[in-house]
Amino acid sequence: MCTYTTERAAIDGSAKGPNGSWFHVTDATVYFDHPVHAMAGHTLNIDLTDPSRGPSARVAVELTAASARDLVAAIQAALAAVPAELTR
Amino acid sequence: MSDSLTARTVMITGHGEDEIEAYLAQPDGDRPRGGVVVIHHMPGYDRATKEITRRFAELGYDAICPNLYWREAPGAAPDDAAAAARANGGVPDERLVGDVGGAAAYLRTLPTSNGKVGVIGYCSGGRQSVLAACHLDLDAAVDCYGAFVTGTPPEGSPMRSNLVDQLPSLRAPLLGLFGVEDSYPSPEQVAELAEILTANGKEFEFHSYEDAGHGFFASDRPSYRVAAANAGWEEIAAFYAAKLGS
């Protein structure tokens, strides 16, 4: 199915995008839907973007549900493993 | 009949008099024929949808696929355009109807047009095909596994409602092609749609295929099921021949 539902987050950081260039990213959209490239019916898709630079200023990933959960756990573990004052 | 065809990008007038991009495929020659509006799926105005559009030209129809994401992302790669459109909340139903109406009007202005136009959509486009046929003067509509024609959209979805309250306005014969293993739409939701159409005296024909789930026509995806897709294409060809022929 097309799930339609999209989660959004304001973010602040950089991503390496089209043509191998780094750019500042301001927005993340997260949704579980049909992938463009991954060999799965549905994937957890994340777009890191800077809408002010146009639609192509985007880094996209498509992850199976299991690997997306593993990624979430890895991110949380990485954040938890360092002194709290570094991650405020 | 020749299978020679020509395909190119054109600009058409869509909803709100906006100029939007569209992909037009036409059989060679000046034989009068019907037209088909192809509604692309959520992943966008992509290569696979343009292949489908050319297939309708090969079947003998003037076929056009409007780029529903042109406003958000003119000239962008299809996947980037789809991401931008999703981030903006998706395509509003009213705009979809206007864009399909513009595409149908464009087809009817072609010197080869016999005046008849059908519509077809896949996945989200399946729902939009039914939606368009509830509001526009079309001669045939095909819904390929569109979710939420019946059934309840998830909470928080930008799609506020299903189409149940609009189905009494359906103006065109409907061909529905579904996978038995699909959950959206589920066999129960397909049965509900059939009941509603029957109750309203609408002309429709549904086929549900075994060993097929959502997206069984998508030959570039793991959901592809060759037997269901081949059978479905046969049904589409026969349906349009009956409804869009001269």
Short mmCIF file of C-alpha atoms in Angstrom, two decimals:
data_model
loop_
_atom_site.label_atom_id
_atom_site.label_comp_id
_atom_site.label_asym_id
_atom_site.label_seq_id
_atom_site.Cartn_x
_atom_site.Cartn_y
_atom_site.Cartn_z
CA MET A 1 0.00 0.00 0.00
CA CYS A 2 0.94 3.63 -0.23
CA THR A 3 0.94 4.63 3.41
CA TYR A 4 0.72 8.38 2.73
CA THR A 5 1.67 9.16 6.30
CA THR A 6 4.87 11.18 6.63
CA GLU A 7 6.74 12.15 9.78
CA ARG A 8 8.79 15.31 9.70
CA ALA A 9 11.60 16.70 11.81
CA ALA A 10 13.56 19.93 11.72
CA ILE A 11 17.24 19.03 11.73
CA ASP A 12 20.54 20.86 11.73
CA GLY A 13 23.59 19.26 10.18
CA SER A 14 25.19 18.32 6.90
CA ALA A 15 24.84 15.55 4.38
CA LYS A 16 26.88 14.45 1.41
CA GLY A 17 24.58 14.57 -1.53
CA PRO A 18 24.40 14.83 -5.32
CA ASN A 19 27.75 15.14 -7.11
CA GLY A 20 29.58 14.24 -3.92
CA SER A 21 29.04 17.68 -2.41
CA TRP A 22 28.29 18.36 1.21
CA PHE A 23 25.37 20.61 1.98
CA HIS A 24 23.53 21.88 5.03
CA VAL A 25 20.33 19.95 5.78
CA THR A 26 17.36 21.49 7.54
CA ASP A 27 14.53 18.96 7.14
CA ALA A 28 14.02 15.24 7.57
CA THR A 29 11.01 13.32 6.30
CA VAL A 30 10.45 9.76 7.41
CA TYR A 31 7.88 7.38 5.96
CA PHE A 32 7.22 3.69 5.44
CA ASP A 33 6.28 3.14 1.84
CA HIS A 34 7.31 1.67 -1.50
CA PRO A 35 11.01 2.17 -2.18
CA VAL A 36 12.45 3.47 -5.41
CA HIS A 37 15.48 1.18 -5.40
CA ALA A 38 15.54 -1.29 -2.49
CA MET A 39 14.35 -4.81 -3.28
CA ALA A 40 11.45 -4.84 -0.84
CA GLY A 41 7.76 -4.14 -1.04
CA HIS A 42 7.98 -1.47 1.63
CA THR A 43 10.87 0.21 3.34
CA LEU A 44 11.50 2.84 5.98
CA ASN A 45 12.53 5.84 3.93
CA ILE A 46 14.41 8.87 5.15
CA ASP A 47 14.99 12.04 3.17
CA LEU A 48 17.45 14.59 4.50
CA THR A 49 16.91 17.82 2.61
CA ASP A 50 17.33 21.53 2.29
CA PRO A 51 14.11 22.59 0.54
CA SER A 52 15.52 26.07 -0.10
CA ARG A 53 18.03 24.52 -2.52
CA GLY A 54 15.38 22.64 -4.52
CA PRO A 55 14.17 19.02 -4.73
CA SER A 56 17.56 17.60 -5.72
CA ALA A 57 19.22 18.77 -2.47
CA ARG A 58 18.37 15.46 -0.89
CA VAL A 59 20.07 12.44 0.62
CA ALA A 60 17.74 9.45 0.63
CA VAL A 61 17.93 6.04 2.25
CA GLU A 62 15.53 3.11 1.99
CA LEU A 63 15.88 0.53 4.78
CA THR A 64 14.05 -2.68 5.56
CA ALA A 65 11.97 -2.39 8.72
CA ALA A 66 14.40 -4.59 10.67
CA SER A 67 17.46 -2.63 9.58
CA ALA A 68 15.70 0.66 10.32
CA ARG A 69 15.10 -0.53 13.89
CA ASP A 70 18.74 -1.59 14.12
CA LEU A 71 19.76 1.86 12.94
CA VAL A 72 17.58 3.56 15.54
CA ALA A 73 19.14 1.38 18.25
CA ALA A 74 22.65 2.14 16.97
CA ILE A 75 21.98 5.88 16.96
CA GLN A 76 20.61 5.75 20.49
CA ALA A 77 23.52 3.61 21.67
CA ALA A 78 26.04 5.99 20.10
CA LEU A 79 24.42 8.98 21.76
CA ALA A 80 24.19 7.20 25.10
CA ALA A 81 27.84 6.16 25.03
CA VAL A 82 29.29 9.64 25.22
CA PRO A 83 29.24 12.19 28.04
CA ALA A 84 25.88 13.90 28.26
CA GLU A 85 27.42 17.37 28.06
CA LEU A 86 28.53 16.61 24.49
CA THR A 87 25.04 15.83 23.26
CA ARG A 88 22.95 18.62 24.70
CA MET B 1 -2.04 -2.14 -37.50
CA SER B 2 1.42 -0.66 -37.18
CA ASP B 3 3.19 -0.71 -33.82
CA SER B 4 5.20 2.40 -34.68
CA LEU B 5 4.75 5.17 -32.18
CA THR B 6 6.11 8.54 -31.10
CA ALA B 7 6.59 9.73 -27.52
CA ARG B 8 7.52 13.18 -26.28
CA THR B 9 7.12 15.71 -23.51
CA VAL B 10 4.36 18.30 -23.89
CA MET B 11 2.89 21.04 -21.73
CA ILE B 12 -0.80 20.90 -20.91
CA THR B 13 -3.21 23.06 -18.93
CA GLY B 14 -4.02 21.45 -15.61
CA HIS B 15 -5.89 22.40 -12.48
CA GLY B 16 -6.24 26.12 -11.91
CA GLU B 17 -5.08 26.85 -15.46
CA ASP B 18 -1.55 25.84 -14.42
CA GLU B 19 0.78 24.72 -17.18
CA ILE B 20 2.16 21.31 -16.26
CA GLU B 21 4.41 18.80 -17.95
CA ALA B 22 3.02 15.60 -19.46
CA TYR B 23 4.36 12.62 -21.37
CA LEU B 24 2.50 11.95 -24.60
CA ALA B 25 2.74 8.73 -26.61
CA GLN B 26 0.90 8.34 -29.90
CA PRO B 27 0.62 5.63 -32.52
CA ASP B 28 1.81 6.68 -35.93
CA GLY B 29 -0.82 7.45 -38.56
CA ASP B 30 -4.05 9.41 -38.55
CA ARG B 31 -6.54 6.66 -37.75
CA PRO B 32 -9.18 7.96 -35.30
CA ARG B 33 -8.75 6.45 -31.84
CA GLY B 34 -9.50 6.80 -28.20
CA GLY B 35 -7.23 8.31 -25.57
CA VAL B 36 -5.90 7.11 -22.23
CA VAL B 37 -4.80 9.22 -19.27
CA VAL B 38 -2.22 7.34 -17.19
CA ILE B 39 -2.02 8.44 -13.54
CA HIS B 40 1.43 7.77 -12.13
CA HIS B 41 1.93 6.14 -8.74
CA MET B 42 3.30 7.89 -5.65
CA PRO B 43 6.94 7.23 -6.60
CA GLY B 44 6.32 9.61 -9.40
CA TYR B 45 6.48 10.41 -13.07
CA ASP B 46 9.06 7.73 -13.58
CA ARG B 47 10.48 5.49 -16.27
CA ALA B 48 8.12 2.63 -15.44
CA THR B 49 5.04 4.82 -15.80
CA LYS B 50 6.30 6.22 -19.10
CA GLU B 51 6.78 2.64 -20.32
CA ILE B 52 3.13 1.99 -19.45
CA THR B 53 2.14 5.13 -21.35
CA ARG B 54 4.01 3.94 -24.43
CA ARG B 55 2.34 0.55 -24.12
CA PHE B 56 -1.05 2.19 -24.52
CA ALA B 57 0.20 3.85 -27.70
CA GLU B 58 1.35 0.44 -28.88
CA LEU B 59 -2.17 -0.80 -28.14
CA GLY B 60 -3.48 1.90 -30.46
CA TYR B 61 -4.42 4.80 -28.15
CA ASP B 62 -3.19 8.34 -27.77
CA ALA B 63 -1.86 8.16 -24.22
CA ILE B 64 -0.76 10.87 -21.85
CA CYS B 65 0.69 10.90 -18.35
CA PRO B 66 0.56 14.25 -16.54
CA ASN B 67 3.39 15.00 -14.14
CA LEU B 68 1.40 15.45 -10.94
CA TYR B 69 4.48 16.78 -9.14
CA TRP B 70 5.42 19.43 -11.70
CA ARG B 71 4.38 22.29 -9.46
CA GLU B 72 6.55 21.17 -6.54
CA ALA B 73 9.54 20.12 -8.57
CA PRO B 74 9.71 21.22 -12.21
CA GLY B 75 12.49 19.44 -14.01
CA ALA B 76 13.60 17.42 -10.98
CA ALA B 77 14.45 13.72 -11.07
CA PRO B 78 11.25 11.70 -10.53
CA ASP B 79 12.34 10.35 -7.14
CA ASP B 80 13.36 13.79 -5.88
CA ALA B 81 10.06 15.21 -7.14
CA ALA B 82 8.12 12.49 -5.34
CA ALA B 83 9.98 13.23 -2.11
CA ALA B 84 9.29 16.96 -2.44
CA ALA B 85 5.61 16.36 -3.15
CA ARG B 86 5.31 14.05 -0.16
CA ALA B 87 7.04 16.57 2.10
CA ASN B 88 4.46 19.12 0.94
CA GLY B 89 1.58 16.85 1.91
CA GLY B 90 0.92 15.05 -1.37
CA VAL B 91 -1.46 15.81 -4.23
CA PRO B 92 -4.81 17.25 -3.13
CA ASP B 93 -7.81 15.44 -4.62
CA GLU B 94 -9.17 18.63 -6.19
CA ARG B 95 -5.89 19.28 -7.98
CA LEU B 96 -5.72 15.69 -9.20
CA VAL B 97 -9.16 15.98 -10.75
CA GLY B 98 -8.15 19.22 -12.45
CA ASP B 99 -4.95 17.78 -13.84
CA VAL B 100 -6.61 14.62 -15.15
CA GLY B 101 -9.38 16.76 -16.63
CA GLY B 102 -6.78 18.88 -18.39
CA ALA B 103 -5.03 15.79 -19.72
CA ALA B 104 -8.34 14.36 -21.01
CA ALA B 105 -9.20 17.67 -22.66
CA TYR B 106 -5.76 17.73 -24.32
CA LEU B 107 -6.34 14.24 -25.74
CA ARG B 108 -9.72 15.27 -27.12
CA THR B 109 -8.15 18.19 -28.99
CA LEU B 110 -5.80 15.89 -30.90
CA PRO B 111 -6.81 15.52 -34.56
CA THR B 112 -6.78 11.74 -34.14
CA SER B 113 -9.22 11.74 -31.21
CA ASN B 114 -12.52 9.89 -31.54
CA GLY B 115 -13.74 11.83 -28.51
CA LYS B 116 -13.43 8.96 -26.06
CA VAL B 117 -11.00 9.01 -23.17
CA GLY B 118 -10.27 6.47 -20.47
CA VAL B 119 -8.21 6.76 -17.32
CA ILE B 120 -6.00 4.27 -15.51
CA GLY B 121 -3.99 4.44 -12.32
CA TYR B 122 -1.87 2.14 -10.23
CA CYS B 123 -1.53 2.04 -6.45
CA SER B 124 -2.39 5.56 -5.21
CA GLY B 125 -3.27 6.28 -8.85
CA GLY B 126 -5.90 3.55 -8.70
CA ARG B 127 -7.83 5.52 -6.11
CA GLN B 128 -7.24 8.66 -8.14
CA SER B 129 -8.58 6.96 -11.28
CA VAL B 130 -11.86 6.25 -9.49
CA LEU B 131 -11.86 9.78 -8.06
CA ALA B 132 -11.42 11.30 -11.52
CA ALA B 133 -14.23 9.17 -12.93
CA CYS B 134 -16.55 10.46 -10.21
CA HIS B 135 -16.03 14.07 -11.33
CA LEU B 136 -15.08 14.11 -15.01
CA ASP B 137 -16.67 13.05 -18.27
CA LEU B 138 -14.65 9.95 -19.01
CA ASP B 139 -15.61 6.87 -20.99
CA ALA B 140 -13.82 4.19 -18.97
CA ALA B 141 -11.81 3.96 -15.77
CA VAL B 142 -9.35 1.33 -14.57
CA ASP B 143 -8.38 0.97 -10.92
CA CYS B 144 -5.30 -1.15 -10.35
CA TYR B 145 -5.17 -1.96 -6.63
CA GLY B 146 -5.99 1.51 -5.38
CA ALA B 147 -6.20 1.68 -1.58
CA PHE B 148 -8.84 3.66 0.31
CA VAL B 149 -11.53 3.78 -2.33
CA THR B 150 -13.28 2.00 0.51
CA GLY B 151 -11.75 1.38 3.94
CA THR B 152 -10.51 3.98 6.36
CA PRO B 153 -7.31 5.95 5.75
CA PRO B 154 -4.91 5.85 8.71
CA GLU B 155 -5.13 8.61 11.27
CA GLY B 156 -2.87 11.51 10.37
CA SER B 157 -3.01 10.72 6.67
CA PRO B 158 -3.22 13.77 4.41
CA MET B 159 -5.94 11.85 2.59
CA ARG B 160 -8.90 12.77 4.71
CA SER B 161 -11.41 10.25 3.47
CA ASN B 162 -12.16 7.33 1.24
CA LEU B 163 -14.36 7.73 -1.84
CA VAL B 164 -17.49 6.01 -0.56
CA ASP B 165 -19.55 9.22 -0.50
CA GLN B 166 -18.47 10.03 -4.06
CA LEU B 167 -19.12 6.63 -5.64
CA PRO B 168 -22.79 7.41 -6.43
CA SER B 169 -21.38 10.03 -8.84
CA LEU B 170 -19.21 7.56 -10.75
CA ARG B 171 -19.75 8.42 -14.40
CA ALA B 172 -17.75 5.76 -16.24
CA PRO B 173 -17.64 1.98 -16.42
CA LEU B 174 -15.00 0.73 -14.00
CA LEU B 175 -12.53 -2.12 -14.42
CA GLY B 176 -10.87 -3.12 -11.15
CA LEU B 177 -7.77 -5.33 -11.00
CA PHE B 178 -6.67 -6.57 -7.59
CA GLY B 179 -4.38 -9.06 -5.88
CA VAL B 180 -5.92 -11.58 -3.51
CA GLU B 181 -2.90 -11.24 -1.21
CA ASP B 182 -3.14 -7.45 -1.04
CA SER B 183 -4.09 -5.84 2.29
CA TYR B 184 -4.64 -2.34 0.86
CA PRO B 185 -7.11 -2.83 -0.69
CA SER B 186 -8.01 -6.06 1.06
CA PRO B 187 -10.36 -8.58 -0.58
CA GLU B 188 -12.97 -7.41 1.93
CA GLN B 189 -12.57 -3.79 0.82
CA VAL B 190 -12.82 -4.85 -2.83
CA ALA B 191 -16.02 -6.75 -1.98
CA GLU B 192 -17.38 -3.66 -0.22
CA LEU B 193 -16.65 -1.57 -3.31
CA ALA B 194 -18.47 -4.09 -5.49
CA GLU B 195 -21.47 -4.00 -3.16
CA ILE B 196 -21.63 -0.20 -3.26
CA LEU B 197 -21.35 -0.07 -7.04
CA THR B 198 -24.03 -2.74 -7.42
CA ALA B 199 -26.33 -0.89 -5.05
CA ASN B 200 -25.88 2.27 -7.11
CA GLY B 201 -26.46 0.53 -10.44
CA LYS B 202 -22.94 1.22 -11.72
CA GLU B 203 -21.29 -0.76 -14.52
CA PHE B 204 -18.14 -2.48 -13.27
CA GLU B 205 -15.97 -5.54 -13.75
CA PHE B 206 -13.51 -6.76 -11.13
CA HIS B 207 -10.77 -9.37 -11.38
CA SER B 208 -8.77 -10.53 -8.37
CA TYR B 209 -5.69 -12.63 -8.98
CA GLU B 210 -4.29 -15.45 -6.87
CA ASP B 211 -0.61 -15.36 -5.93
CA ALA B 212 -0.61 -11.59 -6.36
CA GLY B 213 -0.46 -8.76 -3.88
CA HIS B 214 -0.09 -5.03 -4.14
CA GLY B 215 1.87 -3.77 -7.13
CA PHE B 216 1.73 -6.91 -9.24
CA PHE B 217 1.99 -4.93 -12.49
CA ALA B 218 5.28 -3.28 -11.44
CA SER B 219 7.83 -5.16 -13.50
CA ASP B 220 10.78 -3.36 -11.85
CA ARG B 221 9.77 -4.27 -8.31
CA PRO B 222 9.75 -7.46 -6.20
CA SER B 223 5.95 -7.31 -6.12
CA TYR B 224 5.78 -8.15 -9.85
CA ARG B 225 3.71 -11.24 -10.65
CA VAL B 226 3.99 -12.14 -14.27
CA ALA B 227 0.84 -14.28 -14.53
CA ALA B 228 -1.39 -11.68 -12.88
CA ALA B 229 0.18 -8.84 -14.83
CA ASN B 230 -0.23 -10.59 -18.16
CA ALA B 231 -3.82 -11.50 -17.39
CA GLY B 232 -4.50 -7.96 -16.20
CA TRP B 233 -3.11 -6.42 -19.37
CA GLU B 234 -5.43 -8.67 -21.37
CA GLU B 235 -8.40 -7.39 -19.38
CA ILE B 236 -7.33 -3.78 -19.84
CA ALA B 237 -6.92 -4.23 -23.58
CA ALA B 238 -10.35 -5.83 -23.93
CA PHE B 239 -12.03 -3.25 -21.68
CA TYR B 240 -10.61 -0.26 -23.51
CA ALA B 241 -11.31 -1.85 -26.91
CA ALA B 242 -14.97 -2.11 -25.89
CA LYS B 243 -15.27 1.32 -24.27
CA LEU B 244 -12.89 3.52 -26.24
CA GLY B 245 -13.15 2.06 -29.73
CA SER B 246 -14.54 4.10 -32.60
#
